[in-house]
Amino acid sequence: MVMLLIGAFYFTFFHDDGKIEKEAAENPQAAEQVDTAPDPHKVDVILERVYLDGEVSEEIKSETIWSMEDFWAGYAAWELVDMTEEQVVFRQDVDDISPLLKSNGYFGISDDGVLSIFNGRPGQSEIIQSFFQLDIQKLESGKRDELVKGIPVKSKQSYEQVIQSFQPYSLKEDASFE
């Protein structure tokens, strides 16, 4: 599929259907002035980064493509998502939490008892991500107090550690409802 998109992209922008050769045959003097290199093509490149917490960031760059080979080599670590004449969209999964979470994310408990991450301290901020329903009866008072105050999310390691530490307190689905 990617090769088809690459081929279509190449022929759309760089294939001249023998135009240069035809002009050279009709007008030999003009042929000396014709540059056989394809004209550069400008596209908007959209880079989507998908973080572990589900956050997606977008970076938009304008690029001039002189060589398709060089262009594709520059994005070898990215997955091609979409391509038109005007833009190319790439996506990359990032094995880390988003900058938003690192700067302002707090674990807390929602009003209905769900372990969640808030954009700021719990109780006064919106929920960014929800995980699982907690069994409030089993939850130790110290852990409940931590969640009410908010546990800052500073790194991927702390993100994973907090989720794992509250996993034993999640409500399990009743097997009879299968």
mmCIF file of C-alpha atoms in Angstrom, residues 10 15 77 101 107 138:
data_model
loop_
_atom_site.group_PDB
_atom_site.id
_atom_site.type_symbol
_atom_site.label_atom_id
_atom_site.label_comp_id
_atom_site.label_asym_id
_atom_site.label_seq_id
_atom_site.Cartn_x
_atom_site.Cartn_y
_atom_site.Cartn_z
ATOM 1 C CA TYR A 10 6.146 10.396 -7.688
ATOM 2 C CA HIS A 15 6.594 12.460 -14.111
ATOM 3 C CA ALA A 77 11.087 6.228 11.321
ATOM 4 C CA LEU A 101 0.902 15.087 31.377
ATOM 5 C CA PHE A 107 -3.751 11.124 39.206
ATOM 6 C CA LYS A 138 -11.020 -1.808 49.842
#
